[in-house]
């Protein structure tokens, strides 16, 4: 018989995971509606307003500073009369700044999973990790094989990604028809997939390097590591250094979102106040609060206010800095940043914006992305996990059939957010880059939609077969 505390702990962890699933699923619903609204806007009488809005500049213009302080020219675009504009277009604010917050949250999730979650041990991590590797390699090879020798071959990273919010949104709609173990498998696969996408972006979608800024970025990362090693638990020093790190990485030639991942890996995990000391410490402050009360008291006295402040500080200190930041970022990411990114990037003009005769003829971007998501993802995930189990390298989690693994692989073909993000980087500097990006977006939307529908129907069919077998 297990101790009651252990049952409560397991129940608490299960509740945390279920809350994560539900929030991601609702985020996927918001993301879906944002993408649909973008397509409607892009093909309506409001299309010009929609596209022009994302090119609007938002920032601060400072007059007469370029000549007095030449180094400030690196902060923005230099205009007439020595003015400097510090800012970006609306599209770049979303893709470079807001998405950095999204990548910060992704980095925090990866660190948490590696230290305490499904990736904390080799035994638990190896099966979904290998599945993620197969789900990245095969789609990338399919795309590259179709586009080898063309300028579009650099887009091989587009079909590699999985959109966790959309995939979980679909799987949550199936409710009890899908076992919890499969949901855990898909979440863990997506976390490793996100880590793989970060590596691909850093290695293959980096422009010409500015070594001065790259050196500054490395120094700042060392500062973050030192803050962690010296036991600094407050988040503000890390975030302040992180802002400067974003600027350094942005100007180094590496995509700025990588700075957010580096920052996430340096955020402390351990709280300032140990859990075992929390109860007696707070109890002492509560007792002090009660003892300070008088019979005719109407307002709080100074001693009681001091006790309340100490309790608030202690409650903050007992929480993990990583956990606090992740909880703060998650609703913004799920309900604001990702839908806004989808709304800014999913709008493709279907009348005269894209030459549909070029969909199959413009290299093979469309086929490469669609086949990579639709076929490459499930085949890669299923094949590598099947072989690994047969050779004794890894074993399936209990309660999951091979049919469900294949169905999860189909849902992993929903690439939306990260795929679109990679497509924004993949064709920079390529001739007809705008057309290539538009075709890739149509392919991502098509492949993701088909993957989601087929994956859901397939898992429903597998569930019915399991029910018949178990009767």
Coordinates of C-alpha atoms in Angstrom, one line a residue:
X1 CA 0.0 0.0 0.0
X2 CA 1.4 3.4 -1.0
X3 CA 1.7 6.3 1.4
X4 CA -1.0 8.9 1.1
X5 CA 1.5 11.6 0.4
X6 CA 2.8 9.7 -2.6
X7 CA -0.7 9.4 -4.0
X8 CA -1.3 13.1 -3.6
X9 CA 2.0 13.9 -5.2
X10 CA 1.2 11.7 -8.2
X11 CA -2.2 13.2 -8.5
X12 CA -0.7 16.7 -8.4
X13 CA 1.7 15.9 -11.2
X14 CA -1.1 14.3 -13.2
X15 CA -3.3 17.4 -12.7
X16 CA -0.4 19.7 -13.8
X17 CA 0.1 17.6 -17.0
X18 CA -3.7 17.6 -17.7
X19 CA -3.8 21.4 -17.2
X20 CA -0.9 21.7 -19.7
X21 CA -2.7 19.6 -22.2
X22 CA -5.9 21.6 -21.9
X23 CA -4.2 25.0 -22.2
X24 CA -2.2 23.8 -25.2
X25 CA -5.4 22.5 -26.8
X26 CA -7.2 25.8 -26.3
X27 CA -4.2 27.6 -27.6
X28 CA -4.5 25.4 -30.7
X29 CA -8.1 26.4 -31.1
X30 CA -7.2 30.1 -30.9
X31 CA -4.3 29.5 -33.4
X32 CA -6.7 27.8 -35.8
X33 CA -9.2 30.7 -35.8
X34 CA -6.4 33.2 -36.2
X35 CA -5.1 31.3 -39.3
X36 CA -8.7 31.1 -40.7
X37 CA -9.2 34.8 -40.1
X38 CA -5.9 35.6 -41.8
X39 CA -6.9 33.7 -44.9
X40 CA -10.3 35.5 -45.0
X41 CA -8.7 38.9 -44.5
X42 CA -6.0 38.2 -47.2
X43 CA -8.7 37.3 -49.8
X44 CA -11.3 39.9 -48.9
X45 CA -11.7 43.6 -49.9
X46 CA -9.6 44.3 -46.8
X47 CA -6.5 42.4 -48.2
X48 CA -4.5 45.6 -49.0
X49 CA -5.0 46.9 -45.5
X50 CA -4.1 43.5 -44.1
X51 CA -0.8 43.2 -46.0
X52 CA 0.1 46.9 -45.6
X53 CA -0.4 46.7 -41.8
X54 CA 2.5 44.2 -41.4
X55 CA 4.9 46.5 -43.2
X56 CA 4.1 49.5 -41.0
X57 CA 7.1 50.6 -38.9
X58 CA 6.8 50.8 -35.1
X59 CA 9.6 52.3 -33.1
X60 CA 11.2 55.5 -31.9
X61 CA 13.0 58.1 -34.1
X62 CA 15.8 60.1 -32.4
X63 CA 17.0 63.2 -34.1
X64 CA 20.6 64.3 -34.4
X65 CA 22.2 61.4 -32.5
X66 CA 24.0 59.5 -35.4
X67 CA 26.8 62.1 -35.7
X68 CA 27.2 62.7 -31.9
X69 CA 27.1 59.0 -31.0
X70 CA 28.1 56.9 -34.1
X71 CA 27.8 53.6 -32.2
X72 CA 24.0 54.1 -31.9
X73 CA 23.8 53.5 -35.7
X74 CA 23.9 49.8 -34.9
X75 CA 20.6 50.1 -32.9
X76 CA 18.5 51.0 -36.0
X77 CA 18.2 52.5 -39.4
X78 CA 20.0 55.8 -40.0
X79 CA 17.9 58.4 -41.7
X80 CA 18.3 62.0 -42.9
X81 CA 19.7 64.8 -40.7
X82 CA 21.5 62.3 -38.5
X83 CA 18.3 60.7 -37.1
X84 CA 18.2 57.1 -36.0
X85 CA 15.0 55.0 -36.2
X86 CA 15.0 52.3 -33.5
X87 CA 12.3 49.8 -34.3
X88 CA 11.0 47.2 -36.7
X89 CA 8.1 46.6 -39.0
X90 CA 5.0 45.1 -37.4
X91 CA 5.9 41.7 -39.0
X92 CA 9.4 41.8 -37.5
X93 CA 8.1 42.8 -34.1
X94 CA 6.1 39.6 -34.1
X95 CA 8.6 37.3 -35.8
X96 CA 11.8 38.5 -34.0
X97 CA 10.6 40.0 -30.7
X98 CA 7.4 38.3 -29.6
X99 CA 8.5 34.9 -31.0
X100 CA 11.6 35.3 -28.8
X101 CA 9.3 35.1 -25.8
X102 CA 7.7 32.0 -27.4
X103 CA 11.1 30.4 -27.8
X104 CA 12.0 31.4 -24.2
X105 CA 9.0 29.4 -23.0
X106 CA 9.9 26.5 -25.3
X107 CA 13.4 26.5 -23.8
X108 CA 12.0 26.5 -20.3
X109 CA 9.8 23.6 -21.1
X110 CA 12.7 21.7 -22.6
X111 CA 14.9 22.3 -19.6
X112 CA 12.1 21.2 -17.2
X113 CA 11.5 18.0 -19.2
X114 CA 15.2 17.2 -19.3
X115 CA 15.6 17.7 -15.6
X116 CA 12.4 16.4 -14.1
X117 CA 10.0 15.3 -16.8
X118 CA 9.7 12.6 -19.5
X119 CA 13.3 13.3 -20.7
X120 CA 14.8 13.1 -17.2
X121 CA 16.0 9.5 -17.7
X122 CA 17.4 7.7 -20.7
X123 CA 14.9 4.9 -20.3
X124 CA 11.9 7.3 -20.4
X125 CA 13.3 9.6 -23.0
X126 CA 14.8 7.3 -25.6
X127 CA 11.6 6.1 -27.3
X128 CA 10.0 9.5 -27.9
X129 CA 13.4 11.1 -28.6
X130 CA 14.1 8.6 -31.3
X131 CA 10.6 9.0 -32.7
X132 CA 11.3 12.8 -32.9
X133 CA 14.6 12.2 -34.7
X134 CA 12.9 9.9 -37.2
X135 CA 10.1 12.4 -37.6
X136 CA 12.6 15.1 -38.5
X137 CA 15.0 13.2 -40.7
X138 CA 12.5 11.5 -43.1
X139 CA 10.5 14.6 -43.9
X140 CA 13.7 16.6 -44.4
X141 CA 15.1 13.9 -46.7
X142 CA 11.9 13.7 -48.8
X143 CA 11.9 17.5 -49.3
X144 CA 15.7 17.6 -50.0
X145 CA 15.4 14.7 -52.4
X146 CA 12.7 16.4 -54.4
X147 CA 14.5 19.8 -54.4
X148 CA 18.2 18.7 -54.6
X149 CA 20.2 20.9 -57.0
X150 CA 17.7 23.8 -56.8
X151 CA 17.8 27.1 -54.8
X152 CA 14.8 25.8 -52.9
X153 CA 16.7 22.8 -51.4
X154 CA 17.5 25.0 -48.4
X155 CA 13.9 24.7 -47.2
X156 CA 14.4 21.1 -46.0
X157 CA 13.8 22.3 -42.4
X158 CA 10.2 23.3 -43.2
X159 CA 8.5 19.9 -42.9
X160 CA 10.6 18.8 -39.9
X161 CA 8.6 20.7 -37.3
X162 CA 5.5 19.7 -35.3
X163 CA 3.0 22.2 -33.9
X164 CA 2.3 21.0 -30.4
X165 CA -0.7 23.3 -29.9
X166 CA -2.5 22.1 -33.0
X167 CA -1.5 18.4 -32.5
X168 CA -2.7 18.4 -28.9
X169 CA -5.8 20.3 -29.9
X170 CA -6.8 17.5 -32.2
X171 CA -5.9 14.7 -29.8
X172 CA -7.8 16.4 -27.0
X173 CA -10.9 16.4 -29.2
X174 CA -10.7 12.7 -29.2
X175 CA -10.9 12.7 -25.4
X176 CA -11.0 9.2 -23.9
X177 CA -10.6 7.5 -27.3
X178 CA -6.9 8.1 -26.9
X179 CA -4.9 6.7 -23.9
X180 CA -3.1 9.1 -21.7
X181 CA 0.2 7.3 -22.4
X182 CA -0.2 8.4 -26.1
X183 CA -0.7 12.0 -25.1
X184 CA 2.4 11.9 -23.0
X185 CA 4.3 10.3 -25.9
X186 CA 3.2 13.1 -28.3
X187 CA 4.0 15.9 -25.9
X188 CA 7.5 14.4 -25.2
X189 CA 8.1 13.9 -29.0
X190 CA 7.1 17.5 -29.6
X191 CA 9.5 18.8 -26.9
X192 CA 12.4 16.9 -28.6
X193 CA 11.1 18.1 -32.0
X194 CA 11.2 21.7 -30.7
X195 CA 14.8 21.2 -29.6
X196 CA 15.7 19.8 -33.0
X197 CA 14.1 22.7 -34.7
X198 CA 16.1 25.1 -32.6
X199 CA 19.3 23.3 -33.6
X200 CA 18.3 23.3 -37.3
X201 CA 17.6 27.1 -37.2
X202 CA 20.9 27.8 -35.4
X203 CA 23.0 25.6 -37.8
X204 CA 21.4 26.0 -41.2
X205 CA 19.4 29.3 -41.1
X206 CA 22.1 31.7 -40.0
X207 CA 23.3 34.5 -42.2
X208 CA 26.8 36.0 -42.4
X209 CA 28.2 36.1 -38.9
X210 CA 29.3 39.3 -37.2
X211 CA 32.0 38.0 -34.9
X212 CA 32.1 41.1 -32.7
X213 CA 28.5 40.7 -31.7
X214 CA 28.8 36.9 -31.6
X215 CA 31.7 37.4 -29.1
X216 CA 29.5 39.8 -27.0
X217 CA 26.7 37.2 -27.0
X218 CA 29.1 34.5 -25.7
X219 CA 30.3 36.9 -22.9
X220 CA 26.7 37.6 -22.0
X221 CA 25.9 33.9 -21.9
X222 CA 28.8 33.4 -19.5
X223 CA 27.4 36.2 -17.4
X224 CA 24.0 34.3 -17.2
X225 CA 25.8 31.1 -16.3
X226 CA 27.7 33.0 -13.6
X227 CA 24.5 34.4 -12.2
X228 CA 23.1 30.8 -12.0
X229 CA 26.3 29.4 -10.4
X230 CA 26.4 32.2 -7.8
X231 CA 22.9 31.3 -6.7
X232 CA 21.0 34.4 -7.9
X233 CA 17.3 33.4 -7.8
X234 CA 15.7 36.8 -8.8
X235 CA 14.5 36.8 -12.4
X236 CA 15.2 40.5 -13.1
X237 CA 19.0 40.2 -13.5
X238 CA 18.5 37.3 -16.0
X239 CA 15.9 39.1 -18.0
X240 CA 17.9 42.4 -18.1
X241 CA 21.0 40.5 -19.4
X242 CA 18.6 38.5 -21.7
X243 CA 17.5 41.7 -23.4
X244 CA 21.1 42.7 -24.2
X245 CA 21.7 39.2 -25.3
X246 CA 18.8 39.4 -27.8
X247 CA 20.3 42.6 -29.2
X248 CA 23.8 41.0 -29.6
X249 CA 22.5 37.8 -31.2
X250 CA 20.1 39.8 -33.5
X251 CA 23.1 41.7 -34.8
X252 CA 25.4 38.7 -34.9
X253 CA 23.7 37.1 -37.9
X254 CA 22.1 34.2 -35.9
X255 CA 18.4 34.5 -35.6
X256 CA 17.5 36.4 -32.4
X257 CA 15.1 33.7 -31.0
X258 CA 18.2 31.5 -30.3
X259 CA 19.1 34.0 -27.6
X260 CA 15.8 33.3 -25.8
X261 CA 16.6 29.6 -25.7
X262 CA 20.1 30.3 -24.3
X263 CA 18.5 32.5 -21.6
X264 CA 16.0 29.8 -20.7
X265 CA 18.7 27.2 -20.2
X266 CA 20.4 29.6 -17.7
X267 CA 17.3 30.3 -15.6
X268 CA 17.6 28.6 -12.1
X269 CA 15.5 25.6 -11.3
X270 CA 16.0 25.4 -7.6
X271 CA 14.0 27.9 -5.4
X272 CA 15.6 30.2 -2.9
X273 CA 13.6 28.7 -0.1
X274 CA 13.6 25.0 0.5
X275 CA 10.2 23.3 0.5
X276 CA 10.8 21.5 3.8
X277 CA 11.5 24.8 5.6
X278 CA 8.4 26.5 4.1
X279 CA 5.7 25.3 6.5
X280 CA 7.4 26.1 9.8
X281 CA 8.7 29.5 8.5
X282 CA 5.2 30.6 7.3
X283 CA 3.6 29.2 10.4
X284 CA 5.9 31.3 12.6
X285 CA 4.9 34.4 10.6
X286 CA 1.2 33.5 10.8
X287 CA 1.5 33.1 14.6
X288 CA 3.3 36.5 14.7
X289 CA 0.4 38.0 12.7
X290 CA -2.2 36.6 15.1
X291 CA -0.3 37.7 18.2
X292 CA -0.1 41.2 17.0
X293 CA -3.9 41.5 16.8
X294 CA -5.7 43.5 19.4
X295 CA -9.3 43.2 20.5
X296 CA -10.4 46.6 19.3
X297 CA -8.3 46.6 16.1
X298 CA -9.9 47.9 12.9
X299 CA -6.9 48.3 10.6
X300 CA -3.7 46.3 10.2
X301 CA -0.8 47.5 12.4
X302 CA 2.8 47.8 11.3
X303 CA 3.8 44.4 12.6
X304 CA 1.0 42.7 10.8
X305 CA 1.8 44.5 7.5
X306 CA 5.4 43.4 7.9
X307 CA 4.4 39.8 8.5
X308 CA 2.2 39.9 5.3
X309 CA 5.1 41.3 3.3
X310 CA 7.4 38.6 4.6
X311 CA 4.9 35.9 3.8
X312 CA 4.5 37.2 0.3
X313 CA 8.3 37.2 -0.2
X314 CA 8.6 33.7 1.2
X315 CA 5.8 32.4 -1.1
X316 CA 7.7 33.9 -4.0
X317 CA 11.0 32.5 -2.9
X318 CA 9.7 28.9 -2.4
X319 CA 8.7 28.9 -6.1
X320 CA 11.2 27.8 -8.7
X321 CA 12.4 30.8 -10.9
X322 CA 12.0 28.6 -13.9
X323 CA 8.5 27.5 -12.9
X324 CA 7.4 31.1 -12.2
X325 CA 8.7 32.4 -15.5
X326 CA 7.1 29.5 -17.4
X327 CA 3.7 30.0 -15.8
X328 CA 3.9 33.7 -16.5
X329 CA 4.8 33.2 -20.2
X330 CA 2.5 30.3 -21.0
X331 CA -0.9 32.1 -21.3
X332 CA 0.8 34.9 -23.3
X333 CA 2.3 32.4 -25.6
X334 CA -0.7 30.2 -26.1
X335 CA -3.4 32.9 -26.3
X336 CA -1.6 35.9 -27.7
X337 CA 1.8 35.3 -29.3
X338 CA 1.1 32.2 -31.3
X339 CA -2.3 33.3 -32.6
X340 CA -0.8 36.7 -33.5
X341 CA 2.0 34.9 -35.3
X342 CA -0.5 32.8 -37.2
X343 CA -2.6 35.8 -38.1
X344 CA 0.4 37.6 -39.4
X345 CA 1.8 34.7 -41.5
X346 CA -1.1 32.5 -42.5
X347 CA -2.7 35.1 -44.8
X348 CA -1.9 34.1 -48.4
X349 CA -3.7 35.9 -51.3
X350 CA -5.2 33.1 -53.4
X351 CA -6.4 35.2 -56.4
X352 CA -3.3 36.8 -57.9
X353 CA -0.8 36.5 -55.1
X354 CA 0.4 33.0 -56.1
X355 CA 0.8 31.5 -59.5
X356 CA -1.0 28.1 -58.9
X357 CA 0.5 26.8 -62.1
X358 CA 3.8 27.1 -60.3
X359 CA 2.8 25.1 -57.3
X360 CA 4.1 21.9 -58.8
X361 CA 6.6 23.5 -61.1
X362 CA 8.4 26.0 -58.9
X363 CA 11.1 23.5 -58.0
X364 CA 9.2 21.0 -55.8
X365 CA 8.5 23.2 -52.7
X366 CA 4.8 22.3 -52.6
X367 CA 5.3 18.5 -53.0
X368 CA 8.3 18.5 -50.7
X369 CA 6.5 20.2 -47.8
X370 CA 3.2 18.3 -48.2
X371 CA 4.7 14.9 -48.7
X372 CA 7.2 15.6 -45.9
X373 CA 4.4 16.4 -43.4
X374 CA 1.8 13.9 -44.7
X375 CA 4.1 10.9 -45.3
X376 CA 7.5 11.7 -43.9
X377 CA 6.4 12.4 -40.4
X378 CA 4.3 9.2 -39.7
X379 CA 6.7 7.0 -41.7
X380 CA 9.8 8.4 -39.9
X381 CA 8.2 8.1 -36.4
X382 CA 6.8 4.7 -37.0
X383 CA 9.8 3.2 -38.8
X384 CA 12.5 4.3 -36.4
X385 CA 10.5 3.3 -33.2
X386 CA 9.6 -0.1 -34.7
X387 CA 13.2 -0.9 -35.6
X388 CA 14.5 0.3 -32.2
X389 CA 12.0 -2.0 -30.4
X390 CA 12.9 -4.9 -32.6
X391 CA 16.6 -4.4 -32.0
X392 CA 16.1 -3.9 -28.2
X393 CA 17.2 -0.3 -28.2
X394 CA 13.9 1.1 -26.8
X395 CA 10.5 -0.2 -25.8
X396 CA 7.0 1.3 -26.4
X397 CA 5.3 2.8 -23.3
X398 CA 2.8 0.3 -21.9
X399 CA -0.7 0.7 -23.2
X400 CA 0.2 2.0 -26.6
X401 CA -0.3 0.0 -29.8
X402 CA 1.6 0.3 -33.0
X403 CA -1.5 1.7 -34.7
X404 CA -1.6 4.5 -32.1
X405 CA 2.1 5.2 -32.7
X406 CA 1.3 5.6 -36.4
X407 CA -1.7 7.8 -35.7
X408 CA 0.4 10.0 -33.4
X409 CA 2.9 10.2 -36.3
X410 CA 0.1 11.5 -38.5
X411 CA -0.8 14.2 -36.0
X412 CA 2.9 15.1 -35.8
X413 CA 2.5 16.1 -39.4
X414 CA 0.7 19.2 -38.3
X415 CA 3.6 21.6 -38.7
X416 CA 2.0 25.0 -38.8
X417 CA 3.7 27.5 -36.4
X418 CA 7.3 26.3 -36.4
X419 CA 7.1 25.3 -40.1
X420 CA 5.9 28.8 -41.1
X421 CA 8.6 30.3 -38.9
X422 CA 11.3 28.2 -40.7
X423 CA 9.9 29.1 -44.1
X424 CA 10.4 32.8 -43.2
X425 CA 14.1 32.0 -42.8
X426 CA 14.7 29.4 -45.5
X427 CA 14.3 31.4 -48.7
X428 CA 16.1 34.6 -47.7
X429 CA 18.4 35.7 -50.5
X430 CA 16.9 33.2 -53.0
X431 CA 15.5 34.5 -56.3
X432 CA 11.7 34.7 -56.2
X433 CA 11.9 34.4 -52.4
X434 CA 8.5 35.9 -51.8
X435 CA 6.8 33.4 -54.2
X436 CA 8.7 30.5 -52.7
X437 CA 7.6 31.5 -49.2
X438 CA 4.0 31.9 -50.3
X439 CA 4.0 28.5 -51.9
X440 CA 5.6 26.9 -48.8
X441 CA 2.8 28.5 -46.6
X442 CA 0.1 27.0 -48.8
X443 CA 1.9 23.7 -48.6
X444 CA 2.2 23.9 -44.8
X445 CA -1.5 24.8 -44.5
X446 CA -2.5 22.0 -46.8
X447 CA -0.2 19.3 -45.4
X448 CA -1.1 20.2 -41.8
X449 CA -4.9 20.2 -42.4
X450 CA -4.8 16.8 -44.2
X451 CA -2.5 15.4 -41.5
X452 CA -4.8 16.5 -38.7
X453 CA -7.9 15.1 -40.4
X454 CA -6.4 11.8 -41.4
X455 CA -4.6 11.4 -38.0
X456 CA -7.9 12.0 -36.1
X457 CA -9.9 9.6 -38.2
X458 CA -7.1 7.0 -38.0
X459 CA -6.9 7.1 -34.2
X460 CA -10.7 6.9 -34.0
X461 CA -10.6 3.7 -36.2
X462 CA -7.8 2.3 -34.0
X463 CA -9.9 3.0 -30.9
X464 CA -12.9 1.2 -32.3
X465 CA -10.8 -1.8 -33.2
X466 CA -9.3 -1.9 -29.7
X467 CA -12.8 -1.8 -28.2
X468 CA -13.9 -4.7 -30.3
X469 CA -10.8 -6.8 -29.4
X470 CA -11.2 -6.1 -25.7
X471 CA -14.9 -7.1 -25.6

